[in-house]
Amino acid sequence: MMLIGRWRQPCCNASFLCSLGNFVEHLPLPTSLSVRPTRIQGKSVSAVVIRSSSYFEALNSRQQDQIRLYVDTLLQWNQKMNLTAVTSVDEVMERHVEDSLALIPPINHSYSSNCSGSVDSLSVVDVGTGPGLPGLILAAACPGWKVTLMESMKKRCDFLEHAVDITGLSNVQVVRGRAENLGQDVSFREEFDVAVARAVAEMRILVEYCLPLVRVGGLFVAAKGHNPEEEVKSAERSMQLMGGSLLQLHPVKSHSPHGQRTAIICLKGRHTPKKYPREPGTPAKSPV
């Protein structure tokens, strides 16, 4: 395991997005986008002009600029390494940024209703973050959250550290390592209020990756497709073994082909048995 990033002193208003969960869940998604050039701190970025209401529109100007910088950086690096199959600014905004922001309302609602502590200052781990989705977007939108981006591949971690630096995000750390190892590390095991995962693995595997990292009384949130019921049903035993239980399936508006995704929300009610997670590779080869 390698800790690449370190916490910096927050420089943004940490309370702005605390109310986003109540505000944006009622907003329609954008119907059209266009791109025009702009500059921030001497850097050229592709500014996306959103002509109708979106989650992105609810952010303040600094947060929007941070996300635009991230999108530009993602697409630049994507030319030399495989970070995303999406290759245009508009598509990244629609399919990645909006989908990531759409997780905030169900996280806020579920945490406020079922967990102790303030939703304004969550510790969040994004397991298998890849190019920083959804974790880096959540960090920009919710500067009061401390977000850990967990990724096993060094090249992706190099990108993530660069993206954190260029956007000026002060509430992000990048950790290189496998979830199976970090889940057994006392520095990370049962240390987070919320674990999130998007496009990583099926639920039976994900719960073994993620629930050991969540504190008792915290949440695990998996971003899945529009019809995950069978996958969730097959993972019920795995959830129970890891100390969790299904809290709800929360429909999320999306630019996916079906126009909807689902946030699968699990509540951690008991400590995860020490033997979980198992050795690297075992959860994927032999899901419990």
GROMACS .gro file of C-alpha atoms in nm:
model
  288
    1MET     CA    1   0.000   0.000   0.000
    2MET     CA    2   0.123   0.348  -0.081
    3LEU     CA    3  -0.029   0.674   0.042
    4ILE     CA    4   0.027   0.917  -0.242
    5GLY     CA    5  -0.178   1.222  -0.147
    6ARG     CA    6  -0.207   1.392   0.191
    7TRP     CA    7  -0.489   1.597   0.340
    8ARG     CA    8  -0.454   1.969   0.285
    9GLN     CA    9  -0.627   2.249   0.470
   10PRO     CA   10  -0.972   2.299   0.309
   11CYS     CA   11  -1.000   2.623   0.115
   12CYS     CA   12  -1.365   2.605   0.006
   13ASN     CA   13  -1.697   2.668   0.171
   14ALA     CA   14  -1.766   2.321   0.309
   15SER     CA   15  -2.134   2.380   0.362
   16PHE     CA   16  -2.243   2.467   0.008
   17LEU     CA   17  -2.326   2.119  -0.117
   18CYS     CA   18  -2.465   1.993   0.212
   19SER     CA   19  -2.809   2.096   0.091
   20LEU     CA   20  -2.759   1.961  -0.261
   21GLY     CA   21  -2.929   1.636  -0.173
   22ASN     CA   22  -3.250   1.821  -0.100
   23PHE     CA   23  -3.218   2.056  -0.397
   24VAL     CA   24  -3.094   1.871  -0.701
   25GLU     CA   25  -3.293   1.550  -0.675
   26HIS     CA   26  -3.587   1.742  -0.818
   27LEU     CA   27  -3.395   1.898  -1.106
   28PRO     CA   28  -3.431   1.764  -1.461
   29LEU     CA   29  -3.117   1.658  -1.640
   30PRO     CA   30  -2.970   1.873  -1.921
   31THR     CA   31  -3.109   1.841  -2.270
   32SER     CA   32  -2.829   2.014  -2.457
   33LEU     CA   33  -2.467   2.106  -2.402
   34SER     CA   34  -2.214   2.320  -2.587
   35VAL     CA   35  -1.847   2.393  -2.537
   36ARG     CA   36  -1.665   2.723  -2.532
   37PRO     CA   37  -1.308   2.802  -2.420
   38THR     CA   38  -1.236   2.976  -2.092
   39ARG     CA   39  -0.940   3.010  -1.860
   40ILE     CA   40  -0.880   2.950  -1.490
   41GLN     CA   41  -0.555   3.034  -1.312
   42GLY     CA   42  -0.382   3.068  -1.649
   43LYS     CA   43  -0.494   2.726  -1.775
   44SER     CA   44  -0.720   2.677  -2.073
   45VAL     CA   45  -1.022   2.462  -2.002
   46SER     CA   46  -1.326   2.352  -2.199
   47ALA     CA   47  -1.621   2.518  -2.034
   48VAL     CA   48  -1.945   2.331  -2.076
   49VAL     CA   49  -2.247   2.557  -2.113
   50ILE     CA   50  -2.550   2.374  -1.977
   51ARG     CA   51  -2.873   2.511  -2.118
   52SER     CA   52  -3.112   2.348  -1.874
   53SER     CA   53  -3.107   2.245  -1.512
   54SER     CA   54  -2.858   1.979  -1.399
   55TYR     CA   55  -2.672   1.867  -1.091
   56PHE     CA   56  -2.368   2.052  -1.225
   57GLU     CA   57  -2.564   2.379  -1.234
   58ALA     CA   58  -2.625   2.357  -0.860
   59LEU     CA   59  -2.252   2.396  -0.790
   60ASN     CA   60  -2.083   2.728  -0.730
   61SER     CA   61  -1.845   2.874  -0.988
   62ARG     CA   62  -1.529   2.748  -0.820
   63GLN     CA   63  -1.661   2.393  -0.802
   64GLN     CA   64  -1.769   2.406  -1.167
   65ASP     CA   65  -1.424   2.530  -1.268
   66GLN     CA   66  -1.257   2.251  -1.071
   67ILE     CA   67  -1.468   1.991  -1.247
   68ARG     CA   68  -1.402   2.148  -1.589
   69LEU     CA   69  -1.029   2.134  -1.518
   70TYR     CA   70  -1.063   1.771  -1.418
   71VAL     CA   71  -1.251   1.687  -1.738
   72ASP     CA   72  -0.987   1.855  -1.955
   73THR     CA   73  -0.708   1.677  -1.768
   74LEU     CA   74  -0.886   1.342  -1.797
   75LEU     CA   75  -0.923   1.376  -2.174
   76GLN     CA   76  -0.564   1.493  -2.218
   77TRP     CA   77  -0.422   1.199  -2.025
   78ASN     CA   78  -0.666   0.964  -2.194
   79GLN     CA   79  -0.477   1.018  -2.518
   80LYS     CA   80  -0.174   0.838  -2.376
   81MET     CA   81  -0.332   0.591  -2.136
   82ASN     CA   82  -0.666   0.412  -2.109
   83LEU     CA   83  -0.869   0.603  -1.850
   84THR     CA   84  -1.215   0.613  -2.010
   85ALA     CA   85  -1.389   0.499  -2.325
   86VAL     CA   86  -1.564   0.835  -2.341
   87THR     CA   87  -1.367   1.079  -2.554
   88SER     CA   88  -1.561   1.407  -2.572
   89VAL     CA   89  -1.622   1.678  -2.316
   90ASP     CA   90  -1.999   1.657  -2.358
   91GLU     CA   91  -2.002   1.280  -2.301
   92VAL     CA   92  -1.778   1.303  -1.994
   93MET     CA   93  -2.006   1.568  -1.846
   94GLU     CA   94  -2.321   1.370  -1.917
   95ARG     CA   95  -2.212   1.013  -1.848
   96HIS     CA   96  -1.950   1.060  -1.578
   97VAL     CA   97  -1.989   1.394  -1.402
   98GLU     CA   98  -2.369   1.402  -1.385
   99ASP     CA   99  -2.388   1.034  -1.289
  100SER     CA  100  -2.137   1.093  -1.009
  101LEU     CA  101  -2.317   1.401  -0.878
  102ALA     CA  102  -2.646   1.211  -0.887
  103LEU     CA  103  -2.518   0.989  -0.604
  104ILE     CA  104  -2.511   1.278  -0.358
  105PRO     CA  105  -2.888   1.299  -0.287
  106PRO     CA  106  -2.926   0.927  -0.197
  107ILE     CA  107  -2.608   0.939   0.013
  108ASN     CA  108  -2.726   1.247   0.200
  109HIS     CA  109  -3.078   1.114   0.251
  110SER     CA  110  -2.977   0.764   0.360
  111TYR     CA  111  -2.701   0.885   0.590
  112SER     CA  112  -2.915   1.153   0.756
  113SER     CA  113  -3.199   0.904   0.808
  114ASN     CA  114  -3.003   0.603   0.930
  115CYS     CA  115  -2.658   0.702   1.057
  116SER     CA  116  -2.513   0.908   1.339
  117GLY     CA  117  -2.298   1.211   1.271
  118SER     CA  118  -2.320   1.505   1.034
  119VAL     CA  119  -2.363   1.453   0.662
  120ASP     CA  120  -2.164   1.775   0.614
  121SER     CA  121  -1.831   1.619   0.709
  122LEU     CA  122  -1.827   1.260   0.590
  123SER     CA  123  -1.519   1.047   0.541
  124VAL     CA  124  -1.568   0.872   0.207
  125VAL     CA  125  -1.364   0.605   0.030
  126ASP     CA  126  -1.403   0.543  -0.342
  127VAL     CA  127  -1.298   0.182  -0.397
  128GLY     CA  128  -1.149   0.107  -0.738
  129THR     CA  129  -1.182   0.472  -0.835
  130GLY     CA  130  -1.010   0.434  -1.174
  131PRO     CA  131  -0.986   0.789  -1.313
  132GLY     CA  132  -1.148   0.934  -0.998
  133LEU     CA  133  -1.512   0.850  -1.058
  134PRO     CA  134  -1.719   0.918  -0.863
  135GLY     CA  135  -1.485   1.014  -0.579
  136LEU     CA  136  -1.308   1.314  -0.725
  137ILE     CA  137  -1.637   1.464  -0.844
  138LEU     CA  138  -1.788   1.409  -0.498
  139ALA     CA  139  -1.488   1.584  -0.342
  140ALA     CA  140  -1.534   1.888  -0.565
  141ALA     CA  141  -1.907   1.906  -0.495
  142CYS     CA  142  -1.879   1.844  -0.120
  143PRO     CA  143  -1.565   2.017   0.010
  144GLY     CA  144  -1.659   1.930   0.368
  145TRP     CA  145  -1.614   1.560   0.290
  146LYS     CA  146  -1.274   1.392   0.317
  147VAL     CA  147  -1.245   1.164   0.016
  148THR     CA  148  -0.997   0.880  -0.024
  149LEU     CA  149  -0.942   0.760  -0.381
  150MET     CA  150  -0.837   0.394  -0.365
  151GLU     CA  151  -0.674   0.250  -0.677
  152SER     CA  152  -0.432  -0.038  -0.733
  153MET     CA  153  -0.272   0.073  -1.062
  154LYS     CA  154   0.026   0.307  -1.034
  155LYS     CA  155  -0.035   0.487  -1.366
  156ARG     CA  156  -0.390   0.569  -1.264
  157CYS     CA  157  -0.268   0.690  -0.926
  158ASP     CA  158  -0.018   0.917  -1.104
  159PHE     CA  159  -0.308   1.065  -1.300
  160LEU     CA  160  -0.521   1.104  -0.987
  161GLU     CA  161  -0.246   1.286  -0.799
  162HIS     CA  162  -0.196   1.519  -1.097
  163ALA     CA  163  -0.571   1.581  -1.120
  164VAL     CA  164  -0.593   1.661  -0.749
  165ASP     CA  165  -0.304   1.906  -0.779
  166ILE     CA  166  -0.429   2.083  -1.092
  167THR     CA  167  -0.784   2.125  -0.957
  168GLY     CA  168  -0.662   2.246  -0.618
  169LEU     CA  169  -0.884   2.004  -0.426
  170SER     CA  170  -0.781   2.013  -0.062
  171ASN     CA  171  -0.998   1.729   0.069
  172VAL     CA  172  -0.863   1.434  -0.130
  173GLN     CA  173  -0.599   1.172  -0.068
  174VAL     CA  174  -0.490   0.906  -0.318
  175VAL     CA  175  -0.404   0.561  -0.187
  176ARG     CA  176  -0.246   0.296  -0.406
  177GLY     CA  177  -0.336  -0.059  -0.306
  178ARG     CA  178  -0.583  -0.342  -0.342
  179ALA     CA  179  -0.906  -0.335  -0.145
  180GLU     CA  180  -0.832  -0.683  -0.010
  181ASN     CA  181  -0.509  -0.559   0.150
  182LEU     CA  182  -0.633  -0.219   0.262
  183GLY     CA  183  -0.939  -0.377   0.421
  184GLN     CA  184  -0.705  -0.561   0.656
  185ASP     CA  185  -0.495  -0.251   0.727
  186VAL     CA  186  -0.580  -0.090   1.063
  187SER     CA  187  -0.537   0.254   0.904
  188PHE     CA  188  -0.834   0.189   0.674
  189ARG     CA  189  -1.037  -0.098   0.817
  190GLU     CA  190  -1.377   0.025   0.942
  191GLU     CA  191  -1.256   0.385   0.926
  192PHE     CA  192  -1.497   0.539   0.676
  193ASP     CA  193  -1.851   0.673   0.708
  194VAL     CA  194  -1.929   0.584   0.347
  195ALA     CA  195  -1.773   0.360   0.083
  196VAL     CA  196  -1.871   0.408  -0.280
  197ALA     CA  197  -1.798   0.203  -0.590
  198ARG     CA  198  -1.890   0.254  -0.955
  199ALA     CA  199  -1.827   0.010  -1.241
  200VAL     CA  200  -1.592  -0.210  -1.038
  201ALA     CA  201  -1.740  -0.561  -0.995
  202GLU     CA  202  -2.061  -0.751  -0.924
  203MET     CA  203  -2.224  -0.703  -0.585
  204ARG     CA  204  -2.106  -1.029  -0.425
  205ILE     CA  205  -1.748  -0.919  -0.486
  206LEU     CA  206  -1.804  -0.552  -0.410
  207VAL     CA  207  -1.940  -0.611  -0.061
  208GLU     CA  208  -1.621  -0.795   0.034
  209TYR     CA  209  -1.411  -0.514  -0.109
  210CYS     CA  210  -1.608  -0.230   0.049
  211LEU     CA  211  -1.791  -0.324   0.370
  212PRO     CA  212  -1.471  -0.404   0.566
  213LEU     CA  213  -1.369  -0.040   0.511
  214VAL     CA  214  -1.696   0.103   0.650
  215ARG     CA  215  -1.744   0.181   1.017
  216VAL     CA  216  -2.029   0.016   1.204
  217GLY     CA  217  -2.325   0.244   1.144
  218GLY     CA  218  -2.194   0.365   0.808
  219LEU     CA  219  -2.302   0.308   0.448
  220PHE     CA  220  -2.182   0.127   0.138
  221VAL     CA  221  -2.322   0.273  -0.186
  222ALA     CA  222  -2.282   0.090  -0.518
  223ALA     CA  223  -2.372   0.261  -0.846
  224LYS     CA  224  -2.537   0.000  -1.065
  225GLY     CA  225  -2.760  -0.027  -1.372
  226HIS     CA  226  -3.130   0.029  -1.408
  227ASN     CA  227  -3.237  -0.322  -1.305
  228PRO     CA  228  -3.000  -0.470  -1.041
  229GLU     CA  229  -3.253  -0.674  -0.842
  230GLU     CA  230  -3.113  -1.017  -0.933
  231GLU     CA  231  -2.757  -0.908  -0.865
  232VAL     CA  232  -2.860  -0.769  -0.527
  233LYS     CA  233  -3.052  -1.083  -0.437
  234SER     CA  234  -2.750  -1.300  -0.511
  235ALA     CA  235  -2.537  -1.078  -0.283
  236GLU     CA  236  -2.761  -1.092   0.026
  237ARG     CA  237  -2.558  -1.366   0.193
  238SER     CA  238  -2.234  -1.179   0.121
  239MET     CA  239  -2.374  -0.861   0.275
  240GLN     CA  240  -2.471  -1.046   0.591
  241LEU     CA  241  -2.133  -1.215   0.621
  242MET     CA  242  -1.960  -0.875   0.599
  243GLY     CA  243  -2.186  -0.725   0.867
  244GLY     CA  244  -2.417  -0.536   0.636
  245SER     CA  245  -2.775  -0.542   0.514
  246LEU     CA  246  -2.962  -0.391   0.221
  247LEU     CA  247  -3.112  -0.057   0.312
  248GLN     CA  248  -3.270   0.047  -0.018
  249LEU     CA  249  -3.247   0.057  -0.397
  250HIS     CA  250  -3.256   0.423  -0.491
  251PRO     CA  251  -3.337   0.511  -0.857
  252VAL     CA  252  -3.095   0.769  -0.996
  253LYS     CA  253  -3.151   0.977  -1.310
  254SER     CA  254  -2.882   0.906  -1.564
  255HIS     CA  255  -2.762   0.954  -1.920
  256SER     CA  256  -2.711   0.580  -1.952
  257PRO     CA  257  -2.896   0.409  -2.242
  258HIS     CA  258  -3.187   0.326  -2.010
  259GLY     CA  259  -3.205   0.678  -1.864
  260GLN     CA  260  -3.178   0.549  -1.510
  261ARG     CA  261  -2.925   0.391  -1.279
  262THR     CA  262  -2.964   0.257  -0.927
  263ALA     CA  263  -2.780   0.343  -0.608
  264ILE     CA  264  -2.769   0.025  -0.399
  265ILE     CA  265  -2.738   0.133  -0.038
  266CYS     CA  266  -2.622  -0.103   0.237
  267LEU     CA  267  -2.609  -0.026   0.609
  268LYS     CA  268  -2.318  -0.165   0.813
  269GLY     CA  269  -2.473  -0.301   1.133
  270ARG     CA  270  -2.196  -0.526   1.270
  271HIS     CA  271  -1.820  -0.555   1.261
  272THR     CA  272  -1.685  -0.747   0.963
  273PRO     CA  273  -1.529  -1.080   1.070
  274LYS     CA  274  -1.151  -1.057   1.074
  275LYS     CA  275  -1.106  -1.313   0.796
  276TYR     CA  276  -1.265  -1.073   0.546
  277PRO     CA  277  -1.157  -0.946   0.304
  278ARG     CA  278  -0.969  -1.254   0.192
  279GLU     CA  279  -0.640  -1.266   0.002
  280PRO     CA  280  -0.608  -1.053  -0.315
  281GLY     CA  281  -0.790  -1.214  -0.604
  282THR     CA  282  -0.991  -1.455  -0.393
  283PRO     CA  283  -1.316  -1.253  -0.373
  284ALA     CA  284  -1.330  -1.226  -0.752
  285LYS     CA  285  -1.246  -1.593  -0.808
  286SER     CA  286  -1.468  -1.733  -0.533
  287PRO     CA  287  -1.741  -1.488  -0.424
  288VAL     CA  288  -1.901  -1.582  -0.094
   0.00000   0.00000   0.00000
